[in-house]
Amino acid sequence: EIGNYLMETVGVNIYLDVNDCILHEAVDSENDKKIVGSVIRGLECCTHLLCITSDKTRLSWWVPYEIGYAEKKNLD
């Protein structure tokens, strides 16, 4: 819902992993190299990172990876 609000109301172009079909294919095939490639590709298109955590994402090791990559890239 937050992604929809940002796109439809604010007019911000976003990358949202649930909309990334290449990422879904990589996850379905358990291909970690392709998963990392999708995450990096998504972050490379970004100028900012908004991280909203839930009980599920709080336990994911991908979230710290994404935040660390964004920090390395100096995203706001």
Short mmCIF file of N, CA, C and O in Angstrom, two decimals, residues 34-76:
data_model
loop_
_atom_site.label_atom_id
_atom_site.label_comp_id
_atom_site.label_asym_id
_atom_site.label_seq_id
_atom_site.Cartn_x
_atom_site.Cartn_y
_atom_site.Cartn_z
N LYS A 34 21.47 -15.14 -8.67
CA LYS A 34 20.48 -14.33 -9.39
C LYS A 34 19.68 -13.44 -8.43
O LYS A 34 19.28 -12.35 -8.79
N ILE A 35 19.44 -13.94 -7.23
CA ILE A 35 18.75 -13.11 -6.23
C ILE A 35 19.58 -11.88 -5.92
O ILE A 35 19.08 -10.76 -5.94
N VAL A 36 20.87 -12.08 -5.66
CA VAL A 36 21.76 -10.95 -5.38
C VAL A 36 21.79 -10.00 -6.57
O VAL A 36 21.73 -8.78 -6.41
N GLY A 37 21.85 -10.54 -7.78
CA GLY A 37 21.85 -9.70 -8.98
C GLY A 37 20.59 -8.86 -9.08
O GLY A 37 20.66 -7.68 -9.45
N SER A 38 19.45 -9.43 -8.75
CA SER A 38 18.19 -8.68 -8.79
C SER A 38 18.17 -7.59 -7.75
O SER A 38 17.72 -6.47 -8.01
N VAL A 39 18.64 -7.91 -6.55
CA VAL A 39 18.68 -6.91 -5.48
C VAL A 39 19.58 -5.75 -5.89
O VAL A 39 19.21 -4.58 -5.77
N ILE A 40 20.75 -6.06 -6.40
CA ILE A 40 21.69 -5.01 -6.83
C ILE A 40 21.11 -4.20 -7.97
O ILE A 40 21.18 -2.97 -7.97
N ARG A 41 20.51 -4.87 -8.95
CA ARG A 41 19.91 -4.16 -10.09
C ARG A 41 18.84 -3.18 -9.60
O ARG A 41 18.77 -2.05 -10.05
N GLY A 42 18.01 -3.64 -8.67
CA GLY A 42 16.98 -2.76 -8.12
C GLY A 42 17.56 -1.57 -7.39
O GLY A 42 17.13 -0.44 -7.57
N LEU A 43 18.58 -1.81 -6.57
CA LEU A 43 19.19 -0.72 -5.80
C LEU A 43 19.99 0.25 -6.68
O LEU A 43 20.08 1.44 -6.38
N GLU A 44 20.56 -0.25 -7.77
CA GLU A 44 21.32 0.62 -8.67
C GLU A 44 20.41 1.64 -9.36
O GLU A 44 20.89 2.69 -9.79
N CYS A 45 19.14 1.35 -9.47
CA CYS A 45 18.20 2.27 -10.11
C CYS A 45 17.66 3.31 -9.12
O CYS A 45 16.90 4.19 -9.53
N CYS A 46 18.04 3.20 -7.88
CA CYS A 46 17.45 4.04 -6.83
C CYS A 46 18.34 5.22 -6.45
O CYS A 46 19.56 5.15 -6.53
N THR A 47 17.69 6.28 -6.01
CA THR A 47 18.39 7.42 -5.43
C THR A 47 18.17 7.50 -3.92
O THR A 47 18.90 8.18 -3.23
N HIS A 48 17.14 6.80 -3.43
CA HIS A 48 16.82 6.77 -2.01
C HIS A 48 16.38 5.36 -1.63
O HIS A 48 15.94 4.60 -2.48
N LEU A 49 16.48 5.08 -0.34
CA LEU A 49 16.02 3.79 0.17
C LEU A 49 15.09 4.05 1.35
O LEU A 49 15.43 4.80 2.26
N LEU A 50 13.92 3.46 1.29
CA LEU A 50 12.97 3.50 2.39
C LEU A 50 12.81 2.07 2.86
O LEU A 50 12.40 1.20 2.10
N CYS A 51 13.17 1.82 4.11
CA CYS A 51 13.09 0.47 4.65
C CYS A 51 12.02 0.44 5.73
O CYS A 51 12.12 1.14 6.74
N ILE A 52 11.00 -0.34 5.48
CA ILE A 52 9.92 -0.53 6.44
C ILE A 52 9.96 -2.00 6.82
O ILE A 52 9.86 -2.87 5.95
N THR A 53 10.13 -2.27 8.09
CA THR A 53 10.26 -3.65 8.52
C THR A 53 8.98 -4.16 9.16
O THR A 53 8.20 -3.40 9.71
N SER A 54 8.80 -5.46 9.04
CA SER A 54 7.70 -6.16 9.68
C SER A 54 8.32 -7.29 10.49
O SER A 54 9.54 -7.49 10.47
N ASP A 55 7.51 -8.05 11.17
CA ASP A 55 8.04 -9.20 11.90
C ASP A 55 8.74 -10.17 10.95
O ASP A 55 9.76 -10.76 11.29
N LYS A 56 8.22 -10.32 9.75
CA LYS A 56 8.82 -11.22 8.76
C LYS A 56 10.13 -10.66 8.21
O LYS A 56 11.13 -11.36 8.15
N THR A 57 10.12 -9.40 7.78
CA THR A 57 11.34 -8.83 7.19
C THR A 57 12.43 -8.60 8.24
O THR A 57 13.61 -8.63 7.92
N ARG A 58 12.04 -8.41 9.47
CA ARG A 58 13.01 -8.20 10.55
C ARG A 58 13.93 -9.41 10.69
O ARG A 58 15.08 -9.30 11.06
N LEU A 59 13.44 -10.59 10.35
CA LEU A 59 14.22 -11.82 10.46
C LEU A 59 14.98 -12.18 9.19
O LEU A 59 15.76 -13.11 9.17
N SER A 60 14.76 -11.43 8.12
CA SER A 60 15.40 -11.72 6.84
C SER A 60 16.82 -11.17 6.80
O SER A 60 17.06 -10.03 7.18
N TRP A 61 17.76 -11.97 6.33
CA TRP A 61 19.13 -11.46 6.21
C TRP A 61 19.31 -10.61 4.96
O TRP A 61 20.32 -9.94 4.78
N TRP A 62 18.30 -10.58 4.08
CA TRP A 62 18.37 -9.72 2.89
C TRP A 62 18.23 -8.25 3.26
O TRP A 62 18.82 -7.39 2.60
N VAL A 63 17.46 -7.93 4.28
CA VAL A 63 17.24 -6.53 4.66
C VAL A 63 18.56 -5.86 5.05
O VAL A 63 18.89 -4.79 4.52
N PRO A 64 19.36 -6.44 5.96
CA PRO A 64 20.65 -5.80 6.26
C PRO A 64 21.57 -5.72 5.04
O PRO A 64 22.32 -4.75 4.88
N TYR A 65 21.50 -6.72 4.16
CA TYR A 65 22.30 -6.68 2.93
C TYR A 65 21.90 -5.48 2.09
O TYR A 65 22.75 -4.73 1.59
N GLU A 66 20.59 -5.31 1.88
CA GLU A 66 20.09 -4.19 1.07
C GLU A 66 20.45 -2.85 1.69
O GLU A 66 20.87 -1.92 0.99
N ILE A 67 20.30 -2.73 3.00
CA ILE A 67 20.64 -1.48 3.68
C ILE A 67 22.14 -1.22 3.56
O ILE A 67 22.57 -0.09 3.28
N GLY A 68 22.95 -2.26 3.74
CA GLY A 68 24.40 -2.10 3.61
C GLY A 68 24.81 -1.70 2.21
O GLY A 68 25.67 -0.83 2.02
N TYR A 69 24.19 -2.30 1.20
CA TYR A 69 24.50 -1.95 -0.19
C TYR A 69 24.10 -0.51 -0.47
O TYR A 69 24.84 0.24 -1.10
N ALA A 70 22.94 -0.12 0.03
CA ALA A 70 22.47 1.26 -0.16
C ALA A 70 23.39 2.25 0.53
O ALA A 70 23.70 3.31 -0.01
N GLU A 71 23.87 1.89 1.72
CA GLU A 71 24.79 2.79 2.43
C GLU A 71 26.11 2.91 1.67
O GLU A 71 26.64 4.01 1.52
N LYS A 72 26.60 1.80 1.15
CA LYS A 72 27.83 1.82 0.35
C LYS A 72 27.65 2.73 -0.88
O LYS A 72 28.56 3.43 -1.29
N LYS A 73 26.46 2.70 -1.44
CA LYS A 73 26.16 3.51 -2.63
C LYS A 73 25.84 4.97 -2.25
O LYS A 73 25.66 5.81 -3.12
N ASN A 74 25.77 5.25 -0.96
CA ASN A 74 25.44 6.58 -0.44
C ASN A 74 24.02 7.03 -0.80
O ASN A 74 23.79 8.19 -1.13
N LEU A 75 23.07 6.09 -0.75
CA LEU A 75 21.67 6.47 -0.96
C LEU A 75 21.19 7.22 0.27
O LEU A 75 21.57 6.92 1.38
N ASP A 76 20.33 8.21 0.05
CA ASP A 76 19.77 8.97 1.17
C ASP A 76 18.77 8.14 1.91
O ASP A 76 18.09 7.33 1.39
#
